Amino acid sequence: MSDLSPGTPSLGGAPAGVIHDIGYRHYDGPRTGRGPATAALAVHTLRGVFGLGRPARAKIIPFLLVGTMMLPAVVSIAVMAVAKQKMAGYTEYAVIMQAVLAIFLAAQAPYTVAPDLRFRVLPLYLSRPVTLWDYVGAKLAAMAAAMFLLLAVPLTTLFIGEMVVDLPGPPDTGGYLTSMAGAVCYAVLLACVGVAVASFTPRRGLGVAAVIALYLLASGVSTVVAAVMESVNDYDAAAWAWLINPFFLVDAAVQVGIFGAEPSAPGSYPTGIGVAAAITIMLGLIALSVTALVIRYRKAASR
Amino acid sequence: MTILATEGLSRRFPRVTALDRLTVTVGPGVTGLVGANGAGKSTLIKILLGLLEPSEGAAQVLGMDVTAQGAEIRRVVGYMPEHDCLPPDLSATEFTVHLARMSGLPRTAARERAADVLRHVGLYEERYRAMGGYSTGMKQRVKLAQALVHDPKLVFLDEPTNGLDPQGRDEMLALIRRIGTEFGISVLVTSHLLGELERICDHVIVIDGGTLLRSSAISEFTQTTRTVTVEVEEGRDVLAAHLAGLGETVTAAGRTLLVEVRAPETYDTVRDAVCDLDLSLIRMEQGRQRIEDVFREPADV
């Protein structure tokens, strides 16, 4: 930025560090295309989700929730070190911590989309090389990456802890890898649904409320229906009822269905055709959310 | 050299026709686009940015076709929208740097350009503060800065003087003039006030209801329409008759007379006439042409 190049000897008596108004300067440096610009947007959004590059008060909630997510992992390592026995498993981590994941999603998904809609920043993006779909893709990728990190960091910490403590018997590498595959699916499903719901209102508070309400509704209905079905001894129907909760859905579809882990729900999941159905429902929900986003942004862009 | 050109450009929405067979060409420098609200100015800019498909006709910006090469056009043009577009919790620096990166500038270049451009538009220490606390004038400057940050070849400024007080308006107009001359960036600026564009534009395009009313260099524009308003205390009709007798074209408008200026001598004629008739002259004012005047005239482009 300095107008004086460091090697230039300053003239005798002239103060070094004078600001010269050298007028307007043209830029003839490199210009990247859509790809790097979209990546920059995704990284910018991902940092923002965790409150980085934002005021201190924006950091409180994400850091608090990240801390809470780490707690079971840290306690488990301590218990492993002292009592030499395992506590939390890998595949059940997301299910146990589902409320924290849901609160994080509800609190941060609206941040990714609402301000640009509310303060009408979108036209400024669209007047640049990035397209509408680059924009939506970057926002989704950032939220999915945030959800993945939120889940994968404590799981990885737990796994490293297990290897360092060196319990008798081999480490549960299979469980860890299964939980990582699960984490990818959790991240994609939750981010798509969360961002899609949040995009329908330019008000952040309303977006937070909508996402959390949707989670409470799904988990409440799932628990109540499953309990009722179990009370009339219809265990097949109860197994299906668990799938209403998105956290059990991914567990049933991926961790249990594909990788054969132990179910983390209080009951069992449907088997056989049920696994295929769970996978289809999961992919269907993702597709539905993306379609909703496409429709929403078509409308927003034409404003 | 042609900066942008449209050929029979139309855009119809289900209920309204925003642009109707518009054919214009624009050269380098500052060009004003004048029209009342709903005349099709913003629709034209959206089509030129490649964001809206024309229903019919074609348009080129910097030699590139808007339908086929929208992305290439958006790399080298800047756009300042009419509406508010600033998130209140970001500082002007953060916002401008971010949008520079969205235009494809690498991180360090984006920072340098943002600092440079914010200084050029006249934002200094306040650029580190959150934009929520900015005055309208400062907000307009940030909006202008984000349009210039990637050093475009052409900028579209949609109603840049909207909401500014007279002093802010003058400063903004001076800045736009500097962009067109000193910065060497061509400008297409819209307004519904012809008077303010007269001062800074090389060329003015007037549209109404999506059709071209006239397009001409500013010199022709003012030459053909220059009038002087004369107001006297009493004896308006006497003066009118006297001036008409001297060969001037005079029309009465309320308490005042509009005298067409054929040559600089017309001013002398009016002064002498007022003296000869011993009238009390209240004011003599250069006729400021307004958008309405253009609408009143037949569209003889």
Coordinates of C-alpha atoms in Angstrom, one line a residue:
Chain A
M1 CA 0.0 0.0 0.0
S2 CA 2.9 2.3 0.6
D3 CA 3.6 4.6 -2.2
L4 CA 7.3 4.7 -1.3
S5 CA 9.1 1.6 -2.3
P6 CA 11.4 0.4 0.4
G7 CA 14.6 0.6 -1.6
T8 CA 14.1 4.3 -2.6
P9 CA 16.6 6.5 -0.8
S10 CA 14.6 9.4 0.6
L11 CA 15.8 12.9 -0.4
G12 CA 17.7 14.8 2.2
G13 CA 15.3 16.6 4.6
A14 CA 12.1 15.2 3.0
P15 CA 10.1 13.3 5.6
A16 CA 9.8 9.6 4.8
G17 CA 6.2 8.4 5.0
V18 CA 4.3 11.2 3.3
I19 CA 1.1 10.0 1.7
H20 CA 0.9 11.1 -1.9
D21 CA -2.4 11.3 -3.7
I22 CA -1.4 9.5 -6.9
G23 CA -4.9 9.4 -8.2
Y24 CA -6.9 6.5 -9.4
R25 CA -4.9 3.3 -10.2
H26 CA -6.2 0.6 -12.5
Y27 CA -6.0 -3.0 -11.5
D28 CA -4.3 -5.2 -14.0
G29 CA -3.5 -8.2 -11.7
P30 CA -5.0 -11.6 -12.0
R31 CA -8.8 -12.2 -11.9
T32 CA -10.0 -15.6 -11.0
G33 CA -13.2 -17.1 -12.4
R34 CA -16.4 -18.4 -10.9
G35 CA -14.8 -21.4 -9.1
P36 CA -12.4 -19.6 -6.8
A37 CA -14.9 -16.9 -6.1
T38 CA -17.5 -19.5 -5.1
A39 CA -14.9 -21.3 -2.9
A40 CA -14.1 -17.9 -1.3
L41 CA -17.8 -17.4 -0.6
A42 CA -18.1 -20.9 1.0
V43 CA -15.0 -20.4 3.2
H44 CA -16.3 -16.9 4.2
T45 CA -19.6 -18.4 5.2
L46 CA -18.1 -21.3 7.0
R47 CA -16.0 -19.0 9.1
G48 CA -19.0 -16.9 9.8
V49 CA -21.0 -19.9 11.0
F50 CA -18.5 -20.3 13.8
G51 CA -18.5 -16.5 14.4
L52 CA -15.0 -16.0 13.0
G53 CA -14.6 -12.6 11.4
R54 CA -17.7 -11.4 13.2
P55 CA -18.3 -9.5 16.4
A56 CA -17.6 -11.2 19.7
R57 CA -21.3 -11.7 20.5
A58 CA -21.7 -13.8 17.3
K59 CA -19.0 -16.2 18.6
I60 CA -20.8 -17.0 21.9
I61 CA -23.4 -19.5 20.7
P62 CA -21.3 -21.5 18.2
F63 CA -18.3 -21.7 20.7
L64 CA -20.6 -22.8 23.5
L65 CA -22.2 -25.5 21.4
V66 CA -18.8 -26.7 20.1
G67 CA -17.7 -26.9 23.7
T68 CA -20.8 -28.9 24.6
M69 CA -20.2 -31.3 21.7
M70 CA -16.7 -31.9 22.9
L71 CA -17.7 -32.6 26.5
P72 CA -18.7 -36.3 26.1
A73 CA -15.6 -37.0 24.1
V74 CA -13.3 -35.5 26.8
V75 CA -15.2 -37.2 29.6
S76 CA -15.0 -40.5 27.8
I77 CA -11.3 -40.2 27.3
A78 CA -10.9 -39.4 31.0
V79 CA -13.0 -42.4 32.0
M80 CA -11.0 -44.6 29.6
A81 CA -7.7 -43.4 31.1
V82 CA -8.8 -43.8 34.8
A83 CA -11.3 -46.7 34.8
K84 CA -10.0 -48.5 31.7
Q85 CA -13.5 -48.9 30.2
K86 CA -15.4 -47.5 27.3
M87 CA -18.2 -45.1 27.7
A88 CA -19.7 -43.4 24.6
G89 CA -19.7 -45.3 21.4
Y90 CA -18.9 -43.7 18.0
T91 CA -22.2 -44.3 16.1
E92 CA -24.4 -43.3 19.0
Y93 CA -22.6 -39.9 19.5
A94 CA -24.8 -38.0 17.0
V95 CA -28.0 -39.5 18.4
I96 CA -27.1 -38.7 22.0
M97 CA -26.1 -35.2 21.1
Q98 CA -29.0 -34.6 18.7
A99 CA -30.4 -31.7 20.7
V100 CA -27.0 -29.8 20.5
L101 CA -26.7 -30.5 16.8
A102 CA -30.3 -29.3 16.2
I103 CA -29.7 -26.1 18.2
F104 CA -26.5 -25.4 16.3
L105 CA -28.3 -25.9 13.0
A106 CA -31.2 -23.7 14.1
A107 CA -29.0 -21.0 15.4
Q108 CA -26.5 -20.8 12.5
A109 CA -28.4 -21.9 9.3
P110 CA -30.4 -18.7 9.2
Y111 CA -27.1 -16.7 9.4
T112 CA -26.0 -18.2 6.1
V113 CA -28.9 -17.0 4.0
A114 CA -31.2 -14.6 5.9
P115 CA -29.0 -11.4 6.0
D116 CA -28.4 -11.5 2.2
L117 CA -32.1 -11.7 1.6
R118 CA -33.1 -9.2 4.2
F119 CA -30.6 -6.5 3.4
R120 CA -30.9 -7.3 -0.4
V121 CA -27.3 -8.1 -0.9
L122 CA -28.2 -10.8 -3.4
P123 CA -28.3 -8.5 -6.4
L124 CA -24.7 -7.5 -5.7
Y125 CA -23.6 -11.2 -5.9
L126 CA -25.6 -11.7 -9.1
S127 CA -24.0 -8.7 -10.8
R128 CA -20.7 -10.5 -10.5
P129 CA -19.4 -13.7 -12.2
V130 CA -20.9 -16.0 -9.5
T131 CA -24.2 -17.4 -10.6
L132 CA -27.3 -17.9 -8.4
W133 CA -26.5 -21.7 -8.2
D134 CA -22.9 -21.0 -7.3
Y135 CA -24.2 -18.9 -4.5
V136 CA -26.7 -21.4 -3.2
G137 CA -24.2 -24.2 -3.6
A138 CA -21.6 -22.3 -1.6
K139 CA -24.0 -21.6 1.2
L140 CA -25.1 -25.3 1.4
A141 CA -21.5 -26.5 1.3
A142 CA -20.5 -24.1 4.1
M143 CA -23.4 -25.2 6.3
A144 CA -22.8 -28.9 5.6
A145 CA -19.0 -28.5 6.3
A146 CA -19.9 -26.8 9.6
M147 CA -22.2 -29.6 10.7
F148 CA -19.6 -32.2 9.7
L149 CA -16.9 -30.5 11.7
L150 CA -19.2 -30.1 14.7
L151 CA -19.6 -33.9 14.7
A152 CA -16.3 -35.2 13.2
V153 CA -14.0 -33.2 15.5
P154 CA -15.3 -34.8 18.8
L155 CA -15.5 -38.2 17.2
T156 CA -11.9 -37.9 15.9
T157 CA -10.8 -36.6 19.3
L158 CA -12.4 -39.6 21.0
F159 CA -10.7 -42.0 18.5
I160 CA -7.3 -40.5 19.1
G161 CA -7.9 -40.6 22.8
E162 CA -8.8 -44.3 22.6
M163 CA -5.6 -45.1 20.8
V164 CA -3.5 -43.0 23.2
V165 CA -5.1 -44.6 26.3
D166 CA -4.5 -48.0 24.7
L167 CA -7.2 -50.1 26.2
P168 CA -6.9 -53.9 26.1
G169 CA -8.1 -55.2 22.8
P170 CA -8.0 -53.5 19.3
P171 CA -9.4 -50.0 18.9
D172 CA -12.9 -49.7 17.4
T173 CA -11.7 -48.5 14.0
G174 CA -14.8 -49.9 12.3
G175 CA -17.1 -48.0 14.6
Y176 CA -15.1 -44.8 14.1
L177 CA -15.2 -45.0 10.3
T178 CA -18.9 -45.9 10.3
S179 CA -19.6 -42.8 12.5
M180 CA -17.6 -40.7 10.0
A181 CA -19.7 -41.9 7.1
G182 CA -22.7 -41.2 9.3
A183 CA -21.4 -37.7 10.0
V184 CA -21.2 -36.9 6.3
C185 CA -24.8 -37.9 5.8
Y186 CA -26.0 -36.1 9.0
A187 CA -24.2 -33.0 7.8
V188 CA -25.7 -33.0 4.3
L189 CA -29.2 -33.8 5.4
L190 CA -29.3 -31.4 8.3
A191 CA -27.7 -28.6 6.3
C192 CA -30.0 -28.9 3.3
V193 CA -33.2 -29.0 5.5
G194 CA -31.9 -26.2 7.8
V195 CA -30.8 -23.9 5.0
A196 CA -34.0 -24.5 3.0
V197 CA -36.3 -23.8 5.9
A198 CA -34.3 -20.7 6.9
S199 CA -34.3 -19.3 3.4
F200 CA -38.0 -18.9 3.4
T201 CA -37.9 -16.0 5.8
P202 CA -35.5 -13.0 5.6
R203 CA -35.8 -12.6 9.4
R204 CA -33.2 -14.5 11.3
G205 CA -35.1 -15.0 14.5
L206 CA -38.0 -16.5 12.6
G207 CA -35.6 -18.8 10.8
V208 CA -34.1 -20.0 14.1
A209 CA -37.6 -20.6 15.5
A210 CA -38.8 -22.5 12.4
V211 CA -35.8 -24.9 12.3
I212 CA -36.0 -25.7 16.0
A213 CA -39.8 -26.1 15.9
L214 CA -39.4 -28.5 13.0
Y215 CA -36.9 -30.6 14.9
L216 CA -39.0 -30.6 18.1
L217 CA -42.0 -31.6 16.0
A218 CA -40.2 -34.5 14.3
S219 CA -38.6 -35.9 17.4
G220 CA -41.8 -35.5 19.5
V221 CA -44.0 -37.1 16.9
S222 CA -41.5 -39.9 16.4
T223 CA -41.2 -40.7 20.2
V224 CA -45.0 -40.5 20.8
V225 CA -46.0 -42.6 17.8
A226 CA -43.2 -45.2 18.6
A227 CA -44.3 -45.4 22.3
V228 CA -48.0 -45.8 21.4
M229 CA -47.1 -48.6 18.9
E230 CA -45.0 -50.4 21.4
S231 CA -47.7 -50.2 24.0
V232 CA -50.0 -52.1 21.6
N233 CA -47.2 -54.5 20.9
D234 CA -46.9 -53.4 17.2
Y235 CA -43.1 -53.4 17.1
D236 CA -42.9 -53.2 13.3
A237 CA -44.9 -50.0 13.3
A238 CA -42.8 -48.6 16.2
A239 CA -39.6 -49.3 14.2
W240 CA -40.9 -47.3 11.3
A241 CA -42.0 -44.5 13.7
W242 CA -38.5 -43.9 14.8
L243 CA -37.6 -42.9 11.2
I244 CA -39.7 -39.7 11.6
N245 CA -36.8 -38.2 13.6
P246 CA -34.0 -37.3 11.2
F247 CA -31.3 -38.3 13.6
F248 CA -32.7 -41.9 13.8
L249 CA -33.4 -41.8 10.1
V250 CA -29.7 -41.4 9.2
D251 CA -28.7 -43.9 11.9
A252 CA -31.1 -46.4 10.4
A253 CA -30.2 -45.7 6.8
V254 CA -26.4 -45.4 7.0
Q255 CA -24.9 -46.5 10.2
V256 CA -27.2 -49.5 10.9
G257 CA -28.5 -50.2 7.4
I258 CA -25.3 -50.0 5.4
F259 CA -22.6 -50.5 7.9
G260 CA -24.4 -52.8 10.4
A261 CA -23.8 -50.8 13.6
E262 CA -26.0 -51.2 16.7
P263 CA -29.2 -49.1 16.5
S264 CA -29.0 -46.0 18.7
A265 CA -32.7 -45.6 19.0
P266 CA -34.5 -46.9 22.1
G267 CA -36.1 -49.5 19.8
S268 CA -35.0 -51.3 16.7
Y269 CA -35.3 -50.1 13.1
P270 CA -37.1 -51.7 10.2
T271 CA -34.9 -54.2 8.4
G272 CA -34.7 -55.5 4.8
I273 CA -36.9 -53.3 2.7
G274 CA -36.9 -50.8 5.6
V275 CA -33.2 -50.0 5.1
A276 CA -33.8 -49.2 1.4
A277 CA -36.8 -47.1 2.4
A278 CA -34.8 -45.2 5.0
I279 CA -32.1 -44.5 2.5
T280 CA -34.7 -43.4 -0.1
I281 CA -36.4 -41.1 2.5
M282 CA -33.1 -39.6 3.4
L283 CA -32.1 -38.9 -0.2
G284 CA -35.7 -37.7 -0.9
L285 CA -35.5 -35.2 2.0
I286 CA -32.3 -33.8 0.6
A287 CA -33.7 -33.6 -2.9
L288 CA -36.9 -31.9 -1.6
S289 CA -34.9 -29.3 0.4
V290 CA -32.7 -28.5 -2.6
T291 CA -35.7 -28.2 -4.8
A292 CA -37.3 -25.8 -2.3
L293 CA -34.1 -23.7 -2.2
V294 CA -34.1 -23.6 -6.0
I295 CA -37.7 -22.4 -6.1
R296 CA -37.1 -19.9 -3.3
Y297 CA -34.0 -18.4 -5.0
R298 CA -35.6 -18.2 -8.4
K299 CA -38.2 -16.0 -6.9
A300 CA -35.7 -14.0 -4.8
A301 CA -33.5 -13.3 -7.8
S302 CA -36.3 -12.0 -9.9
R303 CA -37.2 -9.3 -7.3
Chain B
M1 CA -16.1 3.2 -30.1
T2 CA -19.3 1.7 -28.8
I3 CA -19.6 0.8 -25.1
L4 CA -23.1 -0.7 -25.4
A5 CA -25.7 -1.1 -28.0
T6 CA -29.2 -2.4 -28.1
E7 CA -31.1 -3.4 -31.2
G8 CA -34.9 -3.6 -31.1
L9 CA -34.7 -4.6 -27.5
S10 CA -38.0 -5.6 -25.9
R11 CA -38.9 -7.1 -22.5
R12 CA -42.5 -8.0 -21.7
F13 CA -43.7 -9.1 -18.4
P14 CA -47.1 -10.9 -18.1
R15 CA -48.8 -7.6 -17.3
V16 CA -46.6 -4.8 -18.6
T17 CA -44.2 -4.1 -21.4
A18 CA -41.1 -2.7 -19.7
L19 CA -39.0 -2.2 -22.8
D20 CA -40.5 -1.8 -26.3
R21 CA -38.2 -2.1 -29.3
L22 CA -35.4 0.1 -27.8
T23 CA -32.5 0.8 -30.1
V24 CA -29.7 2.9 -28.7
T25 CA -25.9 3.1 -28.8
V26 CA -23.7 4.5 -26.1
G27 CA -20.1 5.7 -26.5
P28 CA -17.4 6.1 -23.8
G29 CA -17.7 8.7 -21.1
V30 CA -20.6 9.5 -18.9
T31 CA -24.1 8.7 -20.2
G32 CA -27.3 9.6 -18.5
L33 CA -30.4 7.5 -18.7
V34 CA -33.4 9.5 -17.8
G35 CA -37.0 8.4 -17.3
A36 CA -39.8 8.6 -14.9
N37 CA -40.3 5.7 -12.4
G38 CA -41.3 2.6 -14.3
A39 CA -39.9 3.9 -17.6
G40 CA -37.8 0.7 -17.9
K41 CA -34.4 2.0 -16.6
S42 CA -33.8 -0.8 -14.1
T43 CA -35.1 -3.5 -16.6
L44 CA -32.6 -2.2 -19.1
I45 CA -29.8 -2.4 -16.6
K46 CA -30.8 -6.0 -15.6
I47 CA -30.8 -7.0 -19.3
L48 CA -27.4 -5.4 -19.9
L49 CA -26.0 -7.3 -16.9
G50 CA -27.2 -10.5 -18.4
L51 CA -29.6 -11.2 -15.5
L52 CA -32.8 -10.9 -17.5
E53 CA -33.5 -12.4 -20.9
P54 CA -34.8 -10.0 -23.5
S55 CA -38.1 -11.0 -25.0
E56 CA -36.9 -9.9 -28.4
G57 CA -34.0 -8.0 -29.9
A58 CA -30.4 -8.1 -28.9
A59 CA -28.0 -6.1 -26.8
Q60 CA -24.2 -5.9 -26.6
V61 CA -22.0 -4.6 -23.8
L62 CA -18.4 -3.9 -24.5
G63 CA -18.8 -5.9 -27.7
M64 CA -20.2 -9.0 -25.9
D65 CA -23.7 -10.4 -26.4
V66 CA -25.8 -10.2 -23.2
T67 CA -27.6 -13.5 -23.6
A68 CA -24.5 -15.6 -24.6
Q69 CA -21.7 -13.9 -22.6
G70 CA -23.4 -12.6 -19.5
A71 CA -20.7 -14.1 -17.2
E72 CA -17.9 -12.4 -19.2
I73 CA -19.8 -9.1 -19.1
R74 CA -20.2 -9.3 -15.3
R75 CA -16.5 -9.7 -14.8
V76 CA -15.8 -6.3 -16.3
V77 CA -18.8 -4.2 -15.3
G78 CA -19.8 -2.8 -12.0
Y79 CA -23.4 -2.3 -10.7
M80 CA -24.7 0.0 -8.0
P81 CA -28.4 -0.8 -7.3
E82 CA -31.0 1.8 -6.5
H83 CA -32.1 0.0 -3.3
D84 CA -30.3 -0.4 0.0
C85 CA -28.0 -3.4 -0.1
L86 CA -25.7 -3.0 2.9
P87 CA -25.7 -5.4 5.9
P88 CA -25.7 -3.1 9.0
D89 CA -23.3 -5.2 11.1
L90 CA -20.4 -5.3 8.6
S91 CA -17.9 -2.5 8.2
A92 CA -17.5 -0.8 4.8
T93 CA -14.0 -2.4 4.5
E94 CA -15.1 -5.9 5.3
F95 CA -18.1 -5.6 2.9
T96 CA -16.0 -4.1 0.0
V97 CA -13.2 -6.6 0.4
H98 CA -15.7 -9.5 0.4
L99 CA -17.4 -8.3 -2.8
A100 CA -14.0 -7.7 -4.4
R101 CA -13.3 -11.3 -3.8
M102 CA -16.6 -12.3 -5.3
S103 CA -15.5 -10.3 -8.4
G104 CA -12.5 -12.7 -8.7
L105 CA -9.8 -10.6 -7.0
P106 CA -7.2 -12.5 -4.9
R107 CA -7.2 -11.8 -1.2
T108 CA -4.4 -9.3 -1.0
A109 CA -5.5 -7.5 -4.2
A110 CA -9.0 -7.3 -2.8
R111 CA -7.8 -5.6 0.4
E112 CA -5.6 -3.1 -1.5
R113 CA -8.3 -2.3 -4.0
A114 CA -11.0 -1.9 -1.3
A115 CA -8.8 0.6 0.7
D116 CA -8.0 2.5 -2.5
V117 CA -11.5 2.7 -3.7
L118 CA -13.1 3.7 -0.3
R119 CA -10.6 6.5 -0.2
H120 CA -11.5 7.6 -3.7
V121 CA -15.2 7.8 -2.8
G122 CA -14.4 9.8 0.3
L123 CA -14.7 7.3 3.2
Y124 CA -11.8 7.5 5.6
E125 CA -11.7 6.5 9.3
E126 CA -15.4 5.6 9.3
R127 CA -14.8 2.7 7.0
Y128 CA -13.9 0.5 9.9
R129 CA -17.2 1.2 11.7
A130 CA -20.4 -0.9 11.2
M131 CA -22.4 0.4 8.3
G132 CA -25.7 0.4 10.3
G133 CA -24.7 3.8 11.7
Y134 CA -23.8 5.4 8.4
S135 CA -25.7 8.4 7.0
T136 CA -27.4 8.1 3.6
G137 CA -24.5 9.9 1.9
M138 CA -21.9 7.4 3.4
K139 CA -24.1 4.5 2.4
Q140 CA -24.3 5.7 -1.2
R141 CA -20.5 6.0 -1.2
V142 CA -20.1 2.4 -0.1
K143 CA -22.5 1.2 -2.7
L144 CA -20.5 3.1 -5.3
A145 CA -17.2 1.7 -3.9
Q146 CA -18.4 -1.9 -4.3
A147 CA -19.3 -1.2 -7.9
L148 CA -15.8 0.1 -8.6
V149 CA -13.7 -2.2 -6.4
H150 CA -12.8 -4.6 -9.2
D151 CA -11.8 -1.8 -11.6
P152 CA -14.5 -2.3 -14.1
K153 CA -14.5 -0.9 -17.7
L154 CA -18.1 0.2 -17.3
V155 CA -20.4 0.9 -14.3
F156 CA -24.1 1.0 -14.1
L157 CA -25.3 3.5 -11.4
D158 CA -29.0 3.2 -10.7
E159 CA -30.3 6.5 -9.1
P160 CA -27.0 7.3 -7.2
T161 CA -28.3 10.6 -6.0
N162 CA -31.5 9.2 -4.4
G163 CA -32.1 10.4 -0.9
L164 CA -29.1 12.8 -0.8
D165 CA -29.3 16.4 0.4
P166 CA -28.2 19.1 -2.1
Q167 CA -24.6 19.1 -0.9
G168 CA -24.4 15.3 -0.9
R169 CA -26.0 15.4 -4.4
D170 CA -23.4 17.8 -5.7
E171 CA -20.5 15.7 -4.2
M172 CA -21.9 12.5 -5.7
L173 CA -22.3 14.1 -9.1
A174 CA -18.8 15.4 -9.0
L175 CA -17.6 12.0 -8.1
I176 CA -19.4 10.4 -11.0
R177 CA -17.9 13.0 -13.3
R178 CA -14.4 12.0 -12.0
I179 CA -15.1 8.3 -12.6
G180 CA -15.9 9.1 -16.2
T181 CA -13.0 11.4 -16.8
E182 CA -10.1 10.9 -14.3
F183 CA -10.7 7.1 -13.6
G184 CA -11.4 6.4 -17.3
I185 CA -14.4 4.2 -16.5
S186 CA -17.4 4.6 -18.7
V187 CA -20.6 5.3 -16.7
L188 CA -24.3 4.7 -17.4
V189 CA -26.1 6.7 -14.7
T190 CA -29.9 6.8 -14.3
S191 CA -32.0 9.5 -12.8
H192 CA -35.4 11.0 -13.1
L193 CA -34.0 14.5 -13.0
L194 CA -32.6 15.6 -16.3
G195 CA -31.2 18.8 -14.7
E196 CA -28.7 17.1 -12.6
L197 CA -27.5 14.8 -15.4
E198 CA -27.0 17.8 -17.7
R199 CA -24.1 18.9 -15.5
I200 CA -22.1 15.6 -15.7
C201 CA -23.1 13.7 -18.8
D202 CA -21.6 13.7 -22.3
H203 CA -24.7 12.1 -23.7
V204 CA -28.2 11.7 -22.5
I205 CA -30.8 9.0 -23.3
V206 CA -34.4 9.7 -22.4
I207 CA -36.8 6.8 -22.3
D208 CA -40.5 6.7 -21.4
G209 CA -42.8 3.7 -21.2
G210 CA -39.9 1.5 -22.5
T211 CA -39.5 3.5 -25.7
L212 CA -36.8 5.8 -26.7
L213 CA -37.8 9.5 -26.5
R214 CA -34.5 10.9 -27.5
S215 CA -30.8 10.2 -27.5
S216 CA -28.3 12.9 -28.1
A217 CA -25.1 14.5 -27.0
I218 CA -25.5 16.9 -24.2
S219 CA -24.4 19.9 -26.3
E220 CA -27.2 19.4 -28.8
F221 CA -29.6 18.8 -26.0
T222 CA -29.1 22.1 -24.3
Q223 CA -28.6 24.1 -27.6
T224 CA -32.0 23.3 -29.0
T225 CA -33.9 23.8 -25.8
R226 CA -32.2 26.7 -24.1
T227 CA -34.7 29.3 -22.8
V228 CA -34.5 32.1 -20.3
T229 CA -37.2 32.8 -17.8
V230 CA -38.0 36.5 -17.4
E231 CA -40.3 37.8 -14.6
V232 CA -41.3 41.5 -14.3
E233 CA -43.4 43.2 -11.7
E234 CA -46.0 44.5 -14.1
G235 CA -46.4 44.8 -17.9
R236 CA -45.7 41.2 -18.8
D237 CA -47.8 41.5 -21.9
V238 CA -46.2 44.7 -23.0
L239 CA -42.7 43.2 -22.7
A240 CA -43.9 40.1 -24.6
A241 CA -45.2 42.2 -27.5
H242 CA -42.0 44.3 -27.5
L243 CA -39.8 41.3 -27.6
A244 CA -41.9 39.6 -30.3
G245 CA -41.6 42.8 -32.3
L246 CA -37.8 42.5 -32.1
G247 CA -38.0 39.0 -33.5
E248 CA -37.7 36.9 -30.4
T249 CA -39.8 33.9 -29.7
V250 CA -41.7 34.5 -26.5
T251 CA -44.3 32.4 -24.7
A252 CA -46.2 33.4 -21.6
A253 CA -46.1 30.9 -18.7
G254 CA -48.0 32.1 -15.7
R255 CA -46.4 35.3 -14.3
T256 CA -43.3 34.7 -16.3
L257 CA -42.2 34.8 -19.9
L258 CA -40.1 32.1 -21.6
V259 CA -37.8 33.6 -24.2
E260 CA -35.9 31.3 -26.5
V261 CA -32.2 32.0 -26.6
R262 CA -31.1 32.2 -30.2
A263 CA -27.7 33.7 -29.5
P264 CA -26.0 35.3 -26.6
E265 CA -27.4 38.7 -27.9
T266 CA -30.9 37.6 -26.8
Y267 CA -29.9 38.4 -23.2
D268 CA -28.9 41.9 -24.2
T269 CA -32.2 42.3 -26.1
V270 CA -34.2 41.3 -23.1
R271 CA -32.2 43.6 -20.8
D272 CA -32.6 46.6 -23.2
A273 CA -36.3 45.9 -23.7
V274 CA -36.9 45.9 -19.9
C275 CA -34.9 49.2 -19.7
D276 CA -36.7 50.8 -22.6
L277 CA -40.1 50.0 -21.2
D278 CA -39.0 51.1 -17.7
L279 CA -40.2 47.8 -16.1
S280 CA -39.1 46.4 -12.8
L281 CA -37.3 43.2 -13.4
I282 CA -37.7 40.6 -10.7
R283 CA -35.6 37.8 -12.1
M284 CA -34.0 36.5 -15.2
E285 CA -33.1 32.9 -15.0
Q286 CA -31.5 30.4 -17.3
G287 CA -34.2 27.9 -18.2
R288 CA -33.5 24.7 -16.5
Q289 CA -34.8 21.9 -18.5
R290 CA -36.6 19.2 -16.7
I291 CA -37.7 15.8 -17.7
E292 CA -41.3 17.1 -18.2
D293 CA -40.1 19.5 -20.8
V294 CA -38.8 16.7 -22.9
F295 CA -42.1 14.8 -22.6
R296 CA -44.0 17.9 -23.6
E297 CA -42.1 18.2 -26.9
P298 CA -42.9 16.0 -29.8
A299 CA -40.5 13.0 -29.9
D300 CA -38.6 14.1 -32.9
V301 CA -35.4 12.2 -32.4

